[in-house]
PDB file of C-alpha atoms in Angstrom:
ATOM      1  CA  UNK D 428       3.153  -5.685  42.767  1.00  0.00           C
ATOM      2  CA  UNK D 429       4.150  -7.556  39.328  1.00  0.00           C
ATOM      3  CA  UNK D 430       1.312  -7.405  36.231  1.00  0.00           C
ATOM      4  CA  UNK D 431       2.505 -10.440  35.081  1.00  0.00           C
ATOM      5  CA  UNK D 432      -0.095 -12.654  33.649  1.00  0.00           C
ATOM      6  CA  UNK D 433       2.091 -15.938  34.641  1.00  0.00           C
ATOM      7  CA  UNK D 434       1.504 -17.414  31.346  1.00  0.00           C
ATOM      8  CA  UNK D 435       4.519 -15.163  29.404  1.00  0.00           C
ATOM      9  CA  UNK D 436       1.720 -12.803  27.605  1.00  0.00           C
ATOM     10  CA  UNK D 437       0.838  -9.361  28.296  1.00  0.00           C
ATOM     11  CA  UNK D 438      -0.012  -7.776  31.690  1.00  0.00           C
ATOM     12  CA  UNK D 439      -3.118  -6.143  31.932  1.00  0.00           C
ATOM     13  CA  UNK D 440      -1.488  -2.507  31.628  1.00  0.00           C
ATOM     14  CA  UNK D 441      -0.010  -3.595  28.472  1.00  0.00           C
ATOM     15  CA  UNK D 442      -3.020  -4.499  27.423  1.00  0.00           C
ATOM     16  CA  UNK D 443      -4.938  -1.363  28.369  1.00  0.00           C
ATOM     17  CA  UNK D 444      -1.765   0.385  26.341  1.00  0.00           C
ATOM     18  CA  UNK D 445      -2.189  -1.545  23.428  1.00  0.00           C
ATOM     19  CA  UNK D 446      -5.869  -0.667  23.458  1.00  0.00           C
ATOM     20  CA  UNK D 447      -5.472   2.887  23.948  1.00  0.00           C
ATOM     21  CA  UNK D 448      -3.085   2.994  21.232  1.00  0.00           C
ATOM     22  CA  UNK D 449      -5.215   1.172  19.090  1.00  0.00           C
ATOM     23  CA  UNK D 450      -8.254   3.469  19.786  1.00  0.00           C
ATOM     24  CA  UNK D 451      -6.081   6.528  19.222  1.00  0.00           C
ATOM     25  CA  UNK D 452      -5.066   5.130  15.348  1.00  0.00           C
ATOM     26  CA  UNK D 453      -8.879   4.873  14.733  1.00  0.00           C
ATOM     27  CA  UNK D 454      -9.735   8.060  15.800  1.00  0.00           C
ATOM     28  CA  UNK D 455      -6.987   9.348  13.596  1.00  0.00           C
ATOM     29  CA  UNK D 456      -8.061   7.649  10.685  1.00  0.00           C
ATOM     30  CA  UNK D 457     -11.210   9.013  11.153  1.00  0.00           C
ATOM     31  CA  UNK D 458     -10.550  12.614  11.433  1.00  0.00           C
ATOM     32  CA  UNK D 459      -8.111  11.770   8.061  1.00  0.00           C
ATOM     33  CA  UNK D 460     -10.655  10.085   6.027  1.00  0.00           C
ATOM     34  CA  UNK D 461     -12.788  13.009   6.765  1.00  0.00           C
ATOM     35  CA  UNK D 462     -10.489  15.853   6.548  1.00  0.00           C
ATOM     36  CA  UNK D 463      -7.089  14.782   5.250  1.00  0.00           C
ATOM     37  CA  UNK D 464      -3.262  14.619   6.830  1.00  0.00           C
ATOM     38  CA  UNK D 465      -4.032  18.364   7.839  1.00  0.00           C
ATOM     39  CA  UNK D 466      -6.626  17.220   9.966  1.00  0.00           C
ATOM     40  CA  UNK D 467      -4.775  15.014  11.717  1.00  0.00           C
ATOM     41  CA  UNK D 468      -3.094  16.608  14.957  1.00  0.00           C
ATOM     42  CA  UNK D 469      -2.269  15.153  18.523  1.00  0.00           C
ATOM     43  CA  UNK D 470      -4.798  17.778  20.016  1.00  0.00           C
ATOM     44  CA  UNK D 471      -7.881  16.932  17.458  1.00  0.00           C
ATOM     45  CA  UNK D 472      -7.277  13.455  17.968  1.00  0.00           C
ATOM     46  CA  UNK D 473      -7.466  14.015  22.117  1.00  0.00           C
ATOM     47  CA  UNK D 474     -10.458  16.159  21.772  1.00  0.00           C
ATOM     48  CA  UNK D 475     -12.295  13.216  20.099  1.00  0.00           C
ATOM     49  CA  UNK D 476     -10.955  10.962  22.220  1.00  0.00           C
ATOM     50  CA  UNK D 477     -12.060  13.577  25.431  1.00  0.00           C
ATOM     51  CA  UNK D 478      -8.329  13.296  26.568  1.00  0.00           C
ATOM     52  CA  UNK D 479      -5.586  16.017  27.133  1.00  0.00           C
ATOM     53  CA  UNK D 480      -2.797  16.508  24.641  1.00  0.00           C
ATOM     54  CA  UNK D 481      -0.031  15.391  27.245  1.00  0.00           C
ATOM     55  CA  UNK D 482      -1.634  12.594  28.014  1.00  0.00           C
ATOM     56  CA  UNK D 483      -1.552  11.412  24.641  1.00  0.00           C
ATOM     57  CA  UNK D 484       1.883  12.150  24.013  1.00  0.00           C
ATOM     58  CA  UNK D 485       2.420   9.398  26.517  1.00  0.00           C
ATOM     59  CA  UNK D 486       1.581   7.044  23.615  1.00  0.00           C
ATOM     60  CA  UNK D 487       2.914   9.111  20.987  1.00  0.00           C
ATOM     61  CA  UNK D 488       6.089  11.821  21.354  1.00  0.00           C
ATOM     62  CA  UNK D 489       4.803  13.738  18.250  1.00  0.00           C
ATOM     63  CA  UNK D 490       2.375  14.381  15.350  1.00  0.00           C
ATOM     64  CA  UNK D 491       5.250  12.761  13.405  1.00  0.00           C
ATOM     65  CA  UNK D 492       5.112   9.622  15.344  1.00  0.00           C
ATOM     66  CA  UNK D 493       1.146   9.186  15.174  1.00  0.00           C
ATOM     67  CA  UNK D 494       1.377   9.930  11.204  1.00  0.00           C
ATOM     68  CA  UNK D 495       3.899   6.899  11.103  1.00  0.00           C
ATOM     69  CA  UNK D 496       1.660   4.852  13.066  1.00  0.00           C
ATOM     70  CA  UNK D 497      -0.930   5.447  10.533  1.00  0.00           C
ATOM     71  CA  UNK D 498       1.254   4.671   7.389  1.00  0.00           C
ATOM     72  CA  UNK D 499       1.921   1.506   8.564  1.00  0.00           C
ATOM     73  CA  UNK D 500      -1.468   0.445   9.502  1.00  0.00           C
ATOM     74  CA  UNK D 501      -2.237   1.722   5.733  1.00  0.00           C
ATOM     75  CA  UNK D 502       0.386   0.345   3.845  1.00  0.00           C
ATOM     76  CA  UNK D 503      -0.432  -3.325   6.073  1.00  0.00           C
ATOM     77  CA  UNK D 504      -4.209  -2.933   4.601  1.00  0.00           C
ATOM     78  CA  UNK D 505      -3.281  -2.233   1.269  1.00  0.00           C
ATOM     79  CA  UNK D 506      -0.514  -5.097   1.178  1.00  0.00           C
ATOM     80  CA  UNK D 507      -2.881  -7.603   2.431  1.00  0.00           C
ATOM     81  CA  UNK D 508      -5.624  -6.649   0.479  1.00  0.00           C
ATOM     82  CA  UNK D 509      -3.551  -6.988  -2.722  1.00  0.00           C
ATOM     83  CA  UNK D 510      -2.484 -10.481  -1.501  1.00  0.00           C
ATOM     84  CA  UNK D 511      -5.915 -11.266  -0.585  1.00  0.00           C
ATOM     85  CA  UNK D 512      -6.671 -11.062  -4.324  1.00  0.00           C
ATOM     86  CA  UNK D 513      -3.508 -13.071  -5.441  1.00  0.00           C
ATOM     87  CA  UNK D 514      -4.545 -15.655  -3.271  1.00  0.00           C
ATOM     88  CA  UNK D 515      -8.271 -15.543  -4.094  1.00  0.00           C
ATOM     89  CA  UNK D 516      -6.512 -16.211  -8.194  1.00  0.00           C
ATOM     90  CA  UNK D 517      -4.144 -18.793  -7.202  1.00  0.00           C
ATOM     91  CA  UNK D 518      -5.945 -21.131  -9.496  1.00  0.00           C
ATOM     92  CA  UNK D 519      -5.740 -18.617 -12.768  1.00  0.00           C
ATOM     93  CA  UNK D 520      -3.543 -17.975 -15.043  1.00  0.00           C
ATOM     94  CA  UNK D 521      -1.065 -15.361 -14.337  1.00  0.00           C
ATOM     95  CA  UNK D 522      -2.835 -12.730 -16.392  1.00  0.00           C
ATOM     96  CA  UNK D 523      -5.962 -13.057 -14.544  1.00  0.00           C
ATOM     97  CA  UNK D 524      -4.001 -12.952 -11.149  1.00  0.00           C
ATOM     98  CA  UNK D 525      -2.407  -9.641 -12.341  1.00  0.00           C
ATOM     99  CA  UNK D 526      -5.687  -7.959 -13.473  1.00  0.00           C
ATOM    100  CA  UNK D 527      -7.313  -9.162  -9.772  1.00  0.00           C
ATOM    101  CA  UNK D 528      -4.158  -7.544  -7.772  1.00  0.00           C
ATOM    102  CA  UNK D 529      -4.430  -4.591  -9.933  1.00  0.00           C
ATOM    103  CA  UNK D 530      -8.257  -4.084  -9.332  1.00  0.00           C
ATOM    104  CA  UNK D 531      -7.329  -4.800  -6.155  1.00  0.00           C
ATOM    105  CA  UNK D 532      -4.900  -2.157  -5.898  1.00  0.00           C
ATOM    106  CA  UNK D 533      -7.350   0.388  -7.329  1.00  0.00           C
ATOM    107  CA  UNK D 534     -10.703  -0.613  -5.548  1.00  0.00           C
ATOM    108  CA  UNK D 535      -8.605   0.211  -1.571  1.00  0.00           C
ATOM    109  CA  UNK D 536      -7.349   3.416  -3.297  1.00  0.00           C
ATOM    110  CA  UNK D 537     -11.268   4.782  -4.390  1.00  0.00           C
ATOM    111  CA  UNK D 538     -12.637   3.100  -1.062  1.00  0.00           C
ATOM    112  CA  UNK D 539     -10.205   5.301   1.202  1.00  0.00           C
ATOM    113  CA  UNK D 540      -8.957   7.914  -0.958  1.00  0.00           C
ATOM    114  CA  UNK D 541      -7.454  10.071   2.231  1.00  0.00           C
ATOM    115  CA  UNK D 542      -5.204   7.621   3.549  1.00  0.00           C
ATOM    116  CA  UNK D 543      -4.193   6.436  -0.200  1.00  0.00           C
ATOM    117  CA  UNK D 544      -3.267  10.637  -0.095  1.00  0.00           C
ATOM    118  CA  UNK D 545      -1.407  10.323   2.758  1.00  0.00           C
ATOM    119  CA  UNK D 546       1.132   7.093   1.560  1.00  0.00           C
ATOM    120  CA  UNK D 547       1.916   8.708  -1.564  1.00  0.00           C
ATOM    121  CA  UNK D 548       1.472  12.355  -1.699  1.00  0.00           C
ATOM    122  CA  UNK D 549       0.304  14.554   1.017  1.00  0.00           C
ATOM    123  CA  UNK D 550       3.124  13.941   3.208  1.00  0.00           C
ATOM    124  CA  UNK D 551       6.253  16.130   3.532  1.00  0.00           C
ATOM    125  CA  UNK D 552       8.788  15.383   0.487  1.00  0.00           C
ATOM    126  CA  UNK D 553      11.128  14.810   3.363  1.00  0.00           C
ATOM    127  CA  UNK D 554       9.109  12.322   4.886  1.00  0.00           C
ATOM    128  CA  UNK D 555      10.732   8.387   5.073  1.00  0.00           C
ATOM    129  CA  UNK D 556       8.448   5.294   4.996  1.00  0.00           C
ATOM    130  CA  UNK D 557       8.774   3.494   7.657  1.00  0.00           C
ATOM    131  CA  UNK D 558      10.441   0.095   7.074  1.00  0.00           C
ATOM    132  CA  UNK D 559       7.721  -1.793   8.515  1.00  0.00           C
ATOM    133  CA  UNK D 560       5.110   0.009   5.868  1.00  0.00           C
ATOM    134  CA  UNK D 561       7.662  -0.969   3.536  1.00  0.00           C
ATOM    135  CA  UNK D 562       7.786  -4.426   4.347  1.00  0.00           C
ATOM    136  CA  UNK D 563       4.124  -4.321   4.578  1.00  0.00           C
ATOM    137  CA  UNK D 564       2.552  -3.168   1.133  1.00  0.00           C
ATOM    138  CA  UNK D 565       5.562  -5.635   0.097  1.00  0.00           C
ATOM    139  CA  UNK D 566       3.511  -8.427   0.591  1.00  0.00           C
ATOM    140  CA  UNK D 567       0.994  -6.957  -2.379  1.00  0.00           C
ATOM    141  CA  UNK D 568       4.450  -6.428  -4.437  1.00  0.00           C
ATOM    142  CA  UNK D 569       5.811  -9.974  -4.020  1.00  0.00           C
ATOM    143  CA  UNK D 570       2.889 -11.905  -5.677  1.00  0.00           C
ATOM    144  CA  UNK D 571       2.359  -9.544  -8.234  1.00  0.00           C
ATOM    145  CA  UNK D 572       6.077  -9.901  -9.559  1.00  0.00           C
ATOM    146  CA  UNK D 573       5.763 -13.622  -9.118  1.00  0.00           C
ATOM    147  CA  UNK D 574       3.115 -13.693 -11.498  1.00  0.00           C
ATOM    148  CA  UNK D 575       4.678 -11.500 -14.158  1.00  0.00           C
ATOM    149  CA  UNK D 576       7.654 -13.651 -13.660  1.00  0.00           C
ATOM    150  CA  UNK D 577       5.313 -16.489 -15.008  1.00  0.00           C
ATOM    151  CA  UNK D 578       4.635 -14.079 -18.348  1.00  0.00           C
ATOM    152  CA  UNK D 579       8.249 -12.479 -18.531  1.00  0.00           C
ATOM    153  CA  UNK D 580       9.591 -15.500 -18.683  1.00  0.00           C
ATOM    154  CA  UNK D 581       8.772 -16.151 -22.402  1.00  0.00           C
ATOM    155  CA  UNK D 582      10.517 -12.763 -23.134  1.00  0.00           C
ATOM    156  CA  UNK D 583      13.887 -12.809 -24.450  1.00  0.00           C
ATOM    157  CA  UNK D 584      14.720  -8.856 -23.753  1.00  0.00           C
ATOM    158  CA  UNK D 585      18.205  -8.210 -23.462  1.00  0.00           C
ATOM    159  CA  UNK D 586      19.592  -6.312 -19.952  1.00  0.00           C
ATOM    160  CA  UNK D 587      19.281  -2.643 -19.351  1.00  0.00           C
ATOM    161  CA  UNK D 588      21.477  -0.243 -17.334  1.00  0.00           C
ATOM    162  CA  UNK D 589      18.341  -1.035 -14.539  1.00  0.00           C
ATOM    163  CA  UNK D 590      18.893  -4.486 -14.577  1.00  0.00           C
ATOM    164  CA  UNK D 591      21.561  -4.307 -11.401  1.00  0.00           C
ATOM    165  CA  UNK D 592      19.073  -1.732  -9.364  1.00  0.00           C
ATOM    166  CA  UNK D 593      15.926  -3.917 -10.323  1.00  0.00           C
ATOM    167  CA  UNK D 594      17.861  -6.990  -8.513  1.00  0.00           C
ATOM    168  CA  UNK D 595      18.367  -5.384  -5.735  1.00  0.00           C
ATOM    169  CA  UNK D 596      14.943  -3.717  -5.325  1.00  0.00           C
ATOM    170  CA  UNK D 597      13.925  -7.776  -5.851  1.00  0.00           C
ATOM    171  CA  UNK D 598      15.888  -8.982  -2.536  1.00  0.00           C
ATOM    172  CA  UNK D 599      14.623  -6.044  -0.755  1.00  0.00           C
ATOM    173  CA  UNK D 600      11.132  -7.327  -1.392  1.00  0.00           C
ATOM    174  CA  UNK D 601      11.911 -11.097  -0.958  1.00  0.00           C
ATOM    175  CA  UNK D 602      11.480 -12.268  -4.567  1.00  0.00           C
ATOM    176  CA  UNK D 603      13.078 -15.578  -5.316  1.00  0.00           C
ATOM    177  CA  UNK D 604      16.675 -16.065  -6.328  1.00  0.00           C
ATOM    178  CA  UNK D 605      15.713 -17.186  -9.896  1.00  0.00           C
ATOM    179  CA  UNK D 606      13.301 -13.661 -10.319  1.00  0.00           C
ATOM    180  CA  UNK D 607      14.228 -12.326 -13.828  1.00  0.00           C
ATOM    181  CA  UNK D 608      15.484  -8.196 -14.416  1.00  0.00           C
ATOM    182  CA  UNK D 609      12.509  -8.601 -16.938  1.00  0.00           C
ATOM    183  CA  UNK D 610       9.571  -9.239 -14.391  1.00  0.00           C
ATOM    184  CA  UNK D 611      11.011  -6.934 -11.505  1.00  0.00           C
ATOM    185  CA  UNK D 612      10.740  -4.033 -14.345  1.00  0.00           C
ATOM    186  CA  UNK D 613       7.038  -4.995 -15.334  1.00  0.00           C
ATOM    187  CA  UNK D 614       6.276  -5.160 -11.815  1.00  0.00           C
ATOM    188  CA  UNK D 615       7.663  -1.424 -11.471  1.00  0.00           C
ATOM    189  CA  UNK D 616       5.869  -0.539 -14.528  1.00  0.00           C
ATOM    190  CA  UNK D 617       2.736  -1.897 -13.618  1.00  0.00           C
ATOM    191  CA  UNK D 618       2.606  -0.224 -10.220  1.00  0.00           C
ATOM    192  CA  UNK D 619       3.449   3.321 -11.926  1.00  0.00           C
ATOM    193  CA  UNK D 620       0.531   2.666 -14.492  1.00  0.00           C
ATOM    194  CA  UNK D 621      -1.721   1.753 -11.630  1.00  0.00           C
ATOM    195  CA  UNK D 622      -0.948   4.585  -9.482  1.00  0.00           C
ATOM    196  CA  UNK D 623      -0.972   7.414 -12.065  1.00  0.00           C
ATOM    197  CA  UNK D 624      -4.307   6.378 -13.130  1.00  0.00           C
ATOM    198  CA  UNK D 625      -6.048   5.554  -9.908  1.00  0.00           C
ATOM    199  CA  UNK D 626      -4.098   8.879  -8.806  1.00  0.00           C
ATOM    200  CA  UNK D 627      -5.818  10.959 -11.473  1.00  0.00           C
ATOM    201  CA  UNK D 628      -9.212   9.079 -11.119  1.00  0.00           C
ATOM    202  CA  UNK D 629      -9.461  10.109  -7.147  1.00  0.00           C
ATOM    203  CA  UNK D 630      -8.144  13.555  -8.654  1.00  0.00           C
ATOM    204  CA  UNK D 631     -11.476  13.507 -10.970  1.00  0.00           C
ATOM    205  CA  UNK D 632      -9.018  14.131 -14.210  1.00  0.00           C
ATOM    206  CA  UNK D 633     -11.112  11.885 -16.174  1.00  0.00           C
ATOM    207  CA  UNK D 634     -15.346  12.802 -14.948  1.00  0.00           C
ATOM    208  CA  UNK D 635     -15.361  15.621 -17.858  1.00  0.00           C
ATOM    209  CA  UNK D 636     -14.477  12.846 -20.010  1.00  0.00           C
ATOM    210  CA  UNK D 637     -16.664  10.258 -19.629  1.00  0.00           C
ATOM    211  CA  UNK D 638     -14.445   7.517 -19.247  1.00  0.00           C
ATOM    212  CA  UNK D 639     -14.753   4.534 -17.399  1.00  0.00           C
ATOM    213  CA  UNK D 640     -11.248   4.396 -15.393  1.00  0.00           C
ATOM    214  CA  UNK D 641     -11.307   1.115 -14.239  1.00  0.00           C
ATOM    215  CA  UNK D 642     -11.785  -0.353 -18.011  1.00  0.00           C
ATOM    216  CA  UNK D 643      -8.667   2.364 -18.938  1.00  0.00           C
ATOM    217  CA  UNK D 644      -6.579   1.152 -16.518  1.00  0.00           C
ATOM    218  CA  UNK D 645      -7.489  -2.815 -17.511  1.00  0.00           C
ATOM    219  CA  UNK D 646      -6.048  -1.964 -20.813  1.00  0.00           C
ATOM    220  CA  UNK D 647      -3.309  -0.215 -19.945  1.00  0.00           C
ATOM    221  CA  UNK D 648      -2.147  -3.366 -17.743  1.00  0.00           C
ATOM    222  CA  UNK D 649      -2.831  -5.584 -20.749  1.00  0.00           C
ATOM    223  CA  UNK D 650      -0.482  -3.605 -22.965  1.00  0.00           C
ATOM    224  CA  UNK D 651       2.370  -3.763 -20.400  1.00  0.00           C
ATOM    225  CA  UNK D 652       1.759  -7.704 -20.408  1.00  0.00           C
ATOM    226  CA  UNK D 653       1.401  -8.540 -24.186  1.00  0.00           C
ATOM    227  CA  UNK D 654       4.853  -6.456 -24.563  1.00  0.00           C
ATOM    228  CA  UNK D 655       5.791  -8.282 -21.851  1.00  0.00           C
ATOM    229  CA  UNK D 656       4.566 -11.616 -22.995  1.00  0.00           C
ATOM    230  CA  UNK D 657       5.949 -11.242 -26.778  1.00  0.00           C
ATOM    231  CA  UNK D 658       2.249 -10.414 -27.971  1.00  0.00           C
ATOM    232  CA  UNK D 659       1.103  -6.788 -29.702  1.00  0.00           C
ATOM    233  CA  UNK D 660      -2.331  -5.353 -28.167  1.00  0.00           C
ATOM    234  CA  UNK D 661      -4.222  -6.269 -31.453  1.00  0.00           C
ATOM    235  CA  UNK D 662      -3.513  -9.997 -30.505  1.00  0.00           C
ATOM    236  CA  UNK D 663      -4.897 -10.253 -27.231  1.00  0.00           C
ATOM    237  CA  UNK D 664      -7.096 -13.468 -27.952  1.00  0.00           C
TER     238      UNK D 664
END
């Protein structure tokens, strides 16, 4: 007898899939933003779930596959929520939007430090991001490079030897045609200033020193824009 709906959407066992699957990912992230990546296994996830391990390999063929599953899902999250705070800018000046995707950035990474972990460092080096994560966190990557566009565009820096793989990297992420060498390198350096600081903030590098990270990491994004922009750090106005 056919599932079909009629109406050219789901049938009702796709739906009960899709749930399933859906409940599985939770259940996962929860047993990884308690324990970590270790914790993570197809038969911990069916004991919380009260299922067998071969039945849940009917949704996913290996640990690998669930792990994948849960990059994307993470990488998604983090892309939108940078977007989120490009869009919640859109009527400041590009500084202000970068300092908002930035905090952005850093406020997901403290919130879920685990599954921050997992995208960037407690998978195997031989690991591959999915394309779809990829794409995903993109979406945080495209409006922060359109707004340094806005500040690198009153830079006259001559090309570097990275100006043909910074192109590149800028199709792969869907920046416009007219996107300058200059702003796809700020947007790299940006990102690599964010992450090693958030990185060694979750890592509690800086507690014994009494720093406030998130007022470190403000300035160190201002210094990248003023060099950017033409402007030294002592003339931030």
């Amino acid at each position: 007898m056919s599932m079909s709906t009629g109406t050219g959407g789901p049938t009702r066992r796709e739906r009960l899939r899709r749930q399933t699957i859906d409940e599985i990912k939770q259940r996962a992230f929860e047993l990884l933003d308690t324990g970590g990546t270790n914790d993570v296994s197809i038969a911990s996830v069916g004991k919380a779930m009260g299922m067998s391990p071969p039945a849940l390999y009917r949704y996913f063929p290996s640990r690998e596959a669930l792990l994948e599953a849960l990059v994307v899902d993470a990488y998604t999250d983090l892309g939108s929520t940078v977007a989120a705070a490009a869009r919640g800018g859109a009527g400041q000046d590009a500084r202000s939007r970068v300092a908002l995707m930035v905090q952005a950035w850093r406020r997901w990474a403290l919130a879920l430090p685990r599954r921050y972990a997992m995208l960037f460092s407690d998978r195997s080096p031989a690991a591959q991001d999915p394309p779809e994560g990829v794409a995903a966190v993109n979406q945080g990557m495209l409006p922060l490079v359109i707004a340094l566009q806005e500040i690198a565009s009153h830079s006259s820096a001559d090309g570097t030897p990275l100006d043909e793989a910074l192109l590149r990297w800028g199709q792969a992420i869907g920046a416009p045609a007219d996107v300058t060498p200059a702003a796809l390198r700020l947007g790299v350096l940006c990102w690599s200033r964010v992450h090693g600081l958030v990185s060694l903030e979750i890592a509690g590098a800086f507690d014994s020193m009494g720093m406030d990270a998130g007022l470190l990491l403000a300035e160190e994004i201002e210094a990248v824009v003023d060099t950017a922009g033409g402007r030294s750090s002592n003339g931030r106005g």
